[in-house]
Every structure is written in structure tokens, then in C-alpha cells.
Short mmCIF file of C-alpha atoms in Angstrom, two decimals:
data_model
loop_
_atom_site.label_atom_id
_atom_site.label_comp_id
_atom_site.label_asym_id
_atom_site.label_seq_id
_atom_site.Cartn_x
_atom_site.Cartn_y
_atom_site.Cartn_z
CA MET B 19 0.00 0.00 0.00
CA SER B 20 2.84 2.40 0.84
CA ASN B 21 4.33 1.82 -2.62
CA LEU B 22 0.99 2.65 -4.24
CA LEU B 23 0.59 5.83 -2.20
CA ASN B 24 4.13 6.90 -3.10
CA LEU B 25 3.42 6.28 -6.79
CA ILE B 26 0.22 8.33 -6.61
CA TRP B 27 2.07 11.13 -4.83
CA ASN B 28 4.78 11.11 -7.52
CA GLU B 29 2.13 11.27 -10.25
CA GLN B 30 0.50 14.25 -8.55
CA ILE B 31 3.86 16.03 -8.30
CA LYS B 32 4.52 15.46 -12.00
CA LEU B 33 1.02 16.63 -12.87
CA TYR B 34 1.16 19.87 -10.90
CA ALA B 35 4.68 20.62 -12.14
CA LYS B 36 3.15 21.28 -15.57
CA LYS B 37 2.00 24.80 -16.48
CA ALA B 38 -0.94 23.33 -18.38
CA THR B 39 -2.41 22.02 -15.13
CA TRP B 40 -2.48 25.47 -13.57
CA VAL B 41 -3.90 26.91 -16.79
CA MET B 42 -6.86 24.54 -16.34
CA PHE B 43 -7.52 25.81 -12.83
CA ALA B 44 -7.13 29.41 -13.98
CA ALA B 45 -9.56 28.83 -16.85
CA LEU B 46 -12.21 27.47 -14.46
CA LEU B 47 -11.75 30.45 -12.14
CA ILE B 48 -12.00 32.95 -15.00
CA VAL B 49 -15.18 31.30 -16.29
CA ALA B 50 -16.70 31.29 -12.79
CA ILE B 51 -15.90 34.98 -12.26
CA GLY B 52 -16.91 35.98 -15.79
CA GLY B 53 -20.20 34.09 -15.58
CA GLY B 54 -20.99 35.75 -12.27
CA ILE B 55 -20.32 39.23 -13.62
CA ILE B 56 -22.47 38.59 -16.70
CA THR B 57 -25.32 37.28 -14.55
CA LYS B 58 -25.00 40.21 -12.14
CA PHE B 59 -25.06 42.99 -14.69
CA PHE B 60 -26.96 41.44 -17.59
CA GLY B 61 -29.43 39.16 -15.81
CA THR B 62 -33.15 39.88 -15.80
CA GLU B 63 -34.43 42.30 -13.20
CA SER B 64 -37.01 39.79 -11.96
CA ASP B 65 -34.26 37.40 -10.81
CA PHE B 66 -32.98 39.90 -8.24
CA LYS B 67 -36.33 41.37 -7.20
CA GLU B 68 -37.05 41.31 -3.48
CA TYR B 69 -40.67 41.05 -2.39
CA GLY B 70 -42.20 42.64 0.70
CA ASP B 71 -44.63 41.29 3.28
CA ASP B 72 -47.54 41.58 0.84
CA TRP B 73 -45.75 39.47 -1.74
CA GLN B 74 -48.89 37.59 -2.83
CA ALA B 75 -50.50 40.82 -4.02
CA GLU B 76 -47.25 41.79 -5.75
CA LEU B 77 -47.19 38.49 -7.65
CA GLN B 78 -50.84 38.84 -8.65
CA ALA B 79 -50.16 42.34 -9.97
CA GLU B 80 -47.11 41.02 -11.82
CA ASN B 81 -49.20 38.27 -13.42
CA ALA B 82 -51.80 40.79 -14.54
CA GLN B 83 -49.07 42.90 -16.15
CA LEU B 84 -47.53 39.87 -17.90
CA THR B 85 -50.94 38.80 -19.19
CA ALA B 86 -51.52 42.28 -20.61
CA GLU B 87 -48.11 42.14 -22.31
CA MET B 88 -49.01 38.83 -23.97
CA GLU B 89 -52.15 40.36 -25.41
CA GLU B 90 -50.18 43.26 -26.87
CA GLU B 91 -46.97 41.47 -27.92
CA GLU B 92 -47.12 38.11 -29.67
CA PHE B 93 -43.53 37.19 -28.88
CA ALA B 94 -43.90 37.74 -25.12
CA GLY B 95 -46.01 34.60 -24.75
CA PHE B 96 -43.61 31.77 -23.89
CA MET B 97 -41.46 33.48 -21.24
CA ASN B 98 -44.41 35.27 -19.70
CA GLU B 99 -46.38 32.05 -19.41
CA MET B 100 -43.49 30.41 -17.56
CA THR B 101 -43.20 33.34 -15.14
CA ILE B 102 -46.96 33.38 -14.55
CA ALA B 103 -46.99 29.63 -13.84
CA GLU B 104 -44.11 30.01 -11.37
CA ASN B 105 -45.84 32.93 -9.62
CA ILE B 106 -49.04 30.88 -9.32
CA TYR B 107 -47.05 28.02 -7.77
CA HIS B 108 -45.62 30.42 -5.16
CA ILE B 109 -49.06 31.80 -4.32
CA GLU B 110 -50.83 28.44 -4.13
CA ASN B 111 -48.12 26.88 -1.96
CA ASP B 112 -47.55 29.99 0.20
CA ILE B 113 -43.86 30.18 -0.75
CA LYS B 114 -42.36 33.67 -0.73
CA PRO B 115 -40.00 34.12 -3.72
CA GLN B 116 -36.36 34.60 -2.79
CA PRO B 117 -33.96 36.68 -4.88
CA TYR B 118 -31.25 34.94 -6.89
CA ASP B 119 -28.31 34.03 -4.65
CA GLY B 120 -24.90 32.37 -4.60
CA TRP B 121 -26.33 28.88 -4.06
CA GLU B 122 -28.35 29.12 -7.26
CA TYR B 123 -25.23 30.30 -9.08
CA VAL B 124 -23.39 27.16 -7.92
CA LEU B 125 -26.31 25.03 -9.12
CA GLU B 126 -26.38 26.72 -12.52
CA ASN B 127 -22.64 26.18 -12.94
CA SER B 128 -23.06 22.41 -12.93
CA PHE B 129 -22.86 22.60 -16.74
CA LEU B 130 -19.17 23.48 -16.31
CA THR B 131 -18.51 19.87 -15.34
CA SER B 132 -18.30 19.29 -19.10
CA VAL B 133 -15.22 21.54 -19.07
CA ILE B 134 -13.79 19.46 -16.23
CA SER B 135 -14.47 16.35 -18.33
CA LEU B 136 -12.51 17.92 -21.17
CA PHE B 137 -9.54 18.74 -18.92
CA THR B 138 -9.62 15.28 -17.34
CA ILE B 139 -9.63 13.63 -20.76
CA ILE B 140 -6.51 15.60 -21.68
CA VAL B 141 -4.73 14.47 -18.50
CA ALA B 142 -5.89 10.85 -18.80
CA ALA B 143 -4.84 10.71 -22.45
CA GLY B 144 -1.31 11.86 -21.71
CA ILE B 145 -0.50 10.22 -18.40
CA ILE B 146 0.62 6.94 -20.05
CA SER B 147 1.42 7.97 -23.62
CA SER B 148 3.78 10.72 -22.43
CA GLU B 149 5.90 8.10 -20.62
CA PHE B 150 6.42 6.29 -23.93
CA LYS B 151 6.92 9.53 -25.84
CA TRP B 152 9.77 10.73 -23.61
CA GLY B 153 11.20 7.29 -22.94
CA THR B 154 10.67 7.52 -19.17
CA ILE B 155 8.60 4.32 -19.19
CA LYS B 156 11.79 2.24 -18.92
CA LEU B 157 12.90 4.09 -15.78
CA LEU B 158 9.46 3.50 -14.32
CA LEU B 159 9.31 -0.21 -15.09
CA ILE B 160 12.79 -1.14 -13.82
CA ARG B 161 11.66 -0.31 -10.29
CA PRO B 162 10.68 -3.30 -8.08
CA ILE B 163 7.00 -2.46 -8.40
CA SER B 164 4.45 -4.38 -10.44
CA ARG B 165 3.05 -2.89 -13.62
CA THR B 166 -0.45 -3.29 -12.18
CA LYS B 167 0.42 -0.94 -9.31
CA ILE B 168 1.96 1.56 -11.69
CA LEU B 169 -1.14 1.52 -13.90
CA LEU B 170 -3.46 1.78 -10.89
CA SER B 171 -1.51 4.74 -9.50
CA LYS B 172 -1.85 6.58 -12.80
CA TYR B 173 -5.57 5.89 -13.05
CA LEU B 174 -6.24 6.93 -9.45
CA SER B 175 -4.19 10.08 -10.06
CA VAL B 176 -6.51 10.96 -12.94
CA LEU B 177 -9.58 10.50 -10.73
CA ILE B 178 -8.01 12.54 -7.92
CA PHE B 179 -7.27 15.33 -10.38
CA ALA B 180 -10.86 15.27 -11.66
CA PHE B 181 -12.25 15.39 -8.13
CA THR B 182 -9.89 18.26 -7.24
CA LEU B 183 -11.11 20.23 -10.25
CA LEU B 184 -14.70 19.57 -9.22
CA VAL B 185 -14.12 20.78 -5.66
CA PHE B 186 -12.31 23.84 -7.04
CA LEU B 187 -15.27 24.63 -9.31
CA LEU B 188 -17.71 24.29 -6.42
CA ALA B 189 -15.61 26.47 -4.12
CA SER B 190 -14.90 29.20 -6.68
CA SER B 191 -18.53 29.30 -7.84
CA TRP B 192 -19.75 29.57 -4.25
CA LEU B 193 -17.30 32.35 -3.39
CA VAL B 194 -18.09 34.31 -6.55
CA GLY B 195 -21.82 33.80 -6.02
CA ALA B 196 -21.67 34.79 -2.34
CA VAL B 197 -19.75 37.99 -3.13
CA LEU B 198 -21.89 39.04 -6.10
CA PHE B 199 -25.36 37.86 -5.04
CA GLY B 200 -25.24 37.07 -1.34
CA LEU B 201 -26.76 33.98 0.28
CA ASN B 202 -30.35 33.28 1.31
CA GLY B 203 -29.25 31.02 4.17
CA LEU B 204 -27.20 27.90 4.76
CA ASN B 205 -29.46 25.63 2.69
CA PRO B 206 -32.34 27.63 1.19
CA MET B 207 -35.22 26.09 -0.73
CA VAL B 208 -35.41 26.76 -4.47
CA VAL B 209 -38.38 26.49 -6.81
CA GLN B 210 -37.50 24.69 -10.05
CA ASP B 211 -39.33 24.06 -13.31
CA LEU B 212 -38.95 20.32 -13.90
CA MET B 213 -41.22 20.25 -16.96
CA PRO B 214 -44.00 18.18 -15.37
CA GLY B 215 -44.47 21.18 -13.07
CA TYR B 216 -42.80 23.36 -10.46
CA VAL B 217 -41.36 21.79 -7.32
CA GLN B 218 -39.52 23.07 -4.26
CA ASN B 219 -36.24 21.43 -3.23
CA ASP B 220 -33.34 22.23 -0.91
CA VAL B 221 -30.53 23.73 -2.95
CA ILE B 222 -27.66 21.68 -1.50
CA GLY B 223 -29.48 18.46 -2.35
CA GLU B 224 -29.98 19.67 -5.91
CA ILE B 225 -26.32 20.68 -6.18
CA VAL B 226 -25.16 17.25 -4.97
CA LYS B 227 -27.54 15.54 -7.39
CA SER B 228 -26.61 17.68 -10.40
CA TYR B 229 -22.84 17.50 -9.91
CA GLY B 230 -23.03 13.85 -8.88
CA PHE B 231 -24.77 12.79 -12.08
CA SER B 232 -22.23 14.78 -14.09
CA LEU B 233 -19.45 12.76 -12.46
CA VAL B 234 -20.70 9.64 -14.22
CA THR B 235 -19.91 11.03 -17.67
CA LEU B 236 -16.64 12.48 -16.38
CA VAL B 237 -15.38 9.14 -15.00
CA MET B 238 -16.48 7.10 -18.02
CA MET B 239 -14.90 9.44 -20.58
CA ALA B 240 -11.69 9.75 -18.55
CA THR B 241 -11.50 5.94 -18.30
CA PHE B 242 -12.06 5.63 -22.05
CA ALA B 243 -9.28 8.14 -22.81
CA PHE B 244 -7.02 6.32 -20.33
CA MET B 245 -7.64 3.04 -22.18
CA ILE B 246 -6.88 4.54 -25.60
CA SER B 247 -3.68 6.04 -24.20
CA ALA B 248 -2.60 2.66 -22.80
CA ILE B 249 -3.39 0.74 -25.98
CA PHE B 250 -2.12 3.11 -28.67
CA ARG B 251 0.37 5.25 -26.70
CA SER B 252 -1.05 8.27 -28.50
CA SER B 253 -2.39 11.17 -26.46
CA GLY B 254 -3.64 12.90 -29.61
CA MET B 255 -5.76 9.92 -30.63
CA ALA B 256 -7.08 9.48 -27.09
CA ILE B 257 -7.99 13.16 -26.71
CA GLY B 258 -9.53 13.49 -30.16
CA LEU B 259 -11.58 10.31 -29.99
CA ALA B 260 -12.79 10.86 -26.43
CA ILE B 261 -13.80 14.48 -27.03
CA PHE B 262 -15.54 13.60 -30.30
CA LEU B 263 -17.55 10.84 -28.64
CA MET B 264 -18.37 13.03 -25.64
CA MET B 265 -19.68 15.81 -27.92
CA ALA B 266 -21.40 13.59 -30.46
CA GLY B 267 -22.62 10.88 -28.09
CA ASN B 268 -26.16 12.20 -27.70
CA ALA B 269 -26.52 12.73 -31.45
CA ILE B 270 -25.33 9.17 -32.11
CA VAL B 271 -27.88 7.78 -29.64
CA ALA B 272 -30.69 9.90 -31.15
CA PHE B 273 -29.80 8.72 -34.67
CA LEU B 274 -29.77 5.05 -33.66
CA SER B 275 -32.63 5.16 -31.14
CA GLN B 276 -34.94 3.40 -33.61
CA TYR B 277 -32.99 0.18 -33.03
CA ALA B 278 -33.61 -1.88 -29.88
CA TRP B 279 -29.89 -2.51 -29.36
CA SER B 280 -29.15 1.23 -29.13
CA LYS B 281 -29.95 1.13 -25.41
CA TYR B 282 -26.65 -0.68 -24.92
CA ILE B 283 -24.65 2.25 -26.33
CA LEU B 284 -22.53 3.88 -23.63
CA PHE B 285 -23.91 7.39 -24.16
CA ALA B 286 -27.52 6.26 -23.82
CA ASN B 287 -26.72 5.39 -20.22
CA THR B 288 -24.31 8.04 -18.92
CA ASN B 289 -27.06 10.58 -18.12
CA LEU B 290 -28.61 9.02 -15.03
CA ALA B 291 -30.60 12.22 -14.47
CA GLN B 292 -33.00 10.98 -17.17
CA TYR B 293 -34.58 8.74 -14.53
CA THR B 294 -35.31 11.53 -12.04
CA ASN B 295 -38.02 14.16 -11.63
CA GLY B 296 -40.56 12.20 -13.66
CA MET B 297 -38.49 12.31 -16.84
CA GLU B 298 -38.68 9.60 -19.49
CA PRO B 299 -35.51 7.71 -20.55
CA VAL B 300 -34.00 8.38 -23.96
CA ILE B 301 -34.98 4.91 -25.14
CA PRO B 302 -38.17 3.22 -23.85
CA GLY B 303 -37.63 0.20 -21.64
CA MET B 304 -34.49 1.51 -19.94
CA SER B 305 -34.21 1.93 -16.17
CA MET B 306 -31.74 3.28 -13.62
CA THR B 307 -30.65 -0.27 -12.71
CA PHE B 308 -30.19 -1.19 -16.37
CA SER B 309 -28.00 1.87 -17.05
CA ILE B 310 -25.85 1.28 -13.98
CA ILE B 311 -25.22 -2.33 -15.04
CA VAL B 312 -24.34 -1.25 -18.60
CA LEU B 313 -21.96 1.41 -17.26
CA LEU B 314 -20.26 -1.11 -14.97
CA VAL B 315 -19.76 -3.49 -17.90
CA TYR B 316 -18.18 -0.72 -20.00
CA PHE B 317 -16.04 0.34 -17.04
CA VAL B 318 -14.71 -3.19 -16.52
CA ILE B 319 -13.96 -3.54 -20.25
CA PHE B 320 -12.08 -0.21 -20.34
CA ILE B 321 -10.01 -1.06 -17.26
CA ALA B 322 -9.32 -4.64 -18.42
CA ALA B 323 -8.19 -3.43 -21.85
CA SER B 324 -5.92 -0.82 -20.23
CA TRP B 325 -4.41 -3.42 -17.90
CA ALA B 326 -3.86 -5.97 -20.70
CA ALA B 327 -2.20 -3.40 -22.97
CA PHE B 328 0.04 -1.95 -20.25
CA THR B 329 1.11 -5.11 -18.44
CA LYS B 330 1.66 -7.41 -21.41
CA ARG B 331 3.41 -5.06 -23.82
CA ASP B 332 7.16 -5.35 -24.39
CA VAL B 333 8.79 -1.95 -23.99
CA ALA B 334 12.36 -3.02 -24.71
CA GLY B 335 12.31 -1.24 -28.05
CA ASN B 336 11.01 2.05 -26.69
#
């Protein structure tokens, strides 16, 4: 175990010695700050509106104004209808609307996990192939440590890096949101439009759920890139193929959804959020349990292929 921990520590040192790693953290911070500034100064006035004690009457007056706008302006219909429906939900359930705050900003930034997936793919794709490229693989393998431990240390280092980026995104988004928008409490309730209707949930629970589901895609794509790097020793191929599949995955599933076997495609199963909040799965007949089993099968295949390629290959000629 001590050997494995030392290997992981060495991988982390090598990773953070690269300027590109710090550029990734800086990029996330810049996006978090930039997004907050844009939301603060270009967001809709209704998001930051604070209601008084007679908030029900204020919402009713607001609905009357929005209805009048829809009668006068044809293009005001869709957005106004959504706002009216949300206001009605607040009134009927006696929930006073809260202004936009830092917690909601953190929740909205869950889409940035796709950027973390991109960065993790880049790291996973190069962590093995770079050893072959620079010839350092021989120095690594002459040590009295099994290849399996070396491979495991590299894979765990990738996951640790991904988790660190995720924590950094959460922390920076929360700090930026707290400074720019303030906080409505330690764990305020938020009203969300989940298509079947509006519901009220605690914001921390929604943040955990949103970021947690995003981790599934992150881990699977990082593992795939890691496998390609181990098999072909090419970071370019691993990065290109993994990013292409991550971007085009949903389109591929939609194109092939007419076939029953399409439910076994990896990308039909990575979005576990499709089974929550009354949503229907991409392909009829799928379930949360089914998707988890499919993902585990893919995961085992990716890891087994990586292990076979790395442990069995002769590196004498490298």
C-alpha cells in the first residue's frame, strides 16, 4: 500500500509541475468569475427582485401585467407564461419568492462539469502515452514495483485530479456567487421548473444531485481516454476520440434510437438524471438499474483493456 501511495504522490507532483495544469484551474476560475459578472449585470431584473410582506399581491399584480403584455406582444407569450406559472405556484403553496443568490449560481454552474471532463480527458490521455513519448517508461518499469500498481496509480491520479477540479469549481462558484449575489441562508429552498411542473427542493441536495450525475460522464470518458492512451500510446488519438464521442454521443444515440440494441450504447446510459423528476428515458424500456449495469460493464472492459495493454506489452524497443 505504501508503494501505491508513493506512486500516486509522484504522479501528482509530476502533474502539478506542468504549467498546463495550472492553466486549467485558472480557466475554471475565470469562467466562474466571468459568468458571475455577466449574470450580475446582464441578468433579468425579476431574478434579483425582493418582495415585501404583501408578496402575494405583488405576484398577482405582476401576473396581470404579464398577461396584458401577452395580449399586446405576440412574442412575449412563452417566457411570460413560464413566469406566470411560477408565480401561481408560489401563491398556491404559500412560498415567498427569494432573490437569486450564490447557491443558485453554484447550481447553474453544474454545466461546467463538461469543461472538467474535457480537462480530465486531456490528463488521462497523456498520463501513459507521455511516458512512452519521452522514454521515461523504462525508468518507471525497472523499479521493483508491479506494472499493475503503476497503472493503478496513474488511473487513481486521474480520478483525484478530476475530483480536485470539481471541488475547485464548487468552491470558486460559491465564493463568486456569495460575493456578487449574497446567500439566502445555509441551505435555502429553491423552486425549479422540472417540466411536469414546479417543485420546491433544498438547494444543497440539488447541487449534490446535479454535480453527482455529471461525475458519471466524467469518469467514463476519462477511463475511455485512459484506455486509448494505454493501448495506442497516442495522447492525440485518445484526446480526439474521447472528445468527439463526448460531444457527439447524444446525437449518435438519437440517430440510432430506432434500433432496440441502441440502449446498450454507452452514451444512452451516462445521463442518469434521465430517470429523475418524472423524466422519461431516452430509449423506452431503460431503467436506472439497467443503465448502472451497462456502465459497470463498460467500465470493466475499459479497465481490463488498459491493464492488458500496459502489463503485457514489451517496452524493450522504446
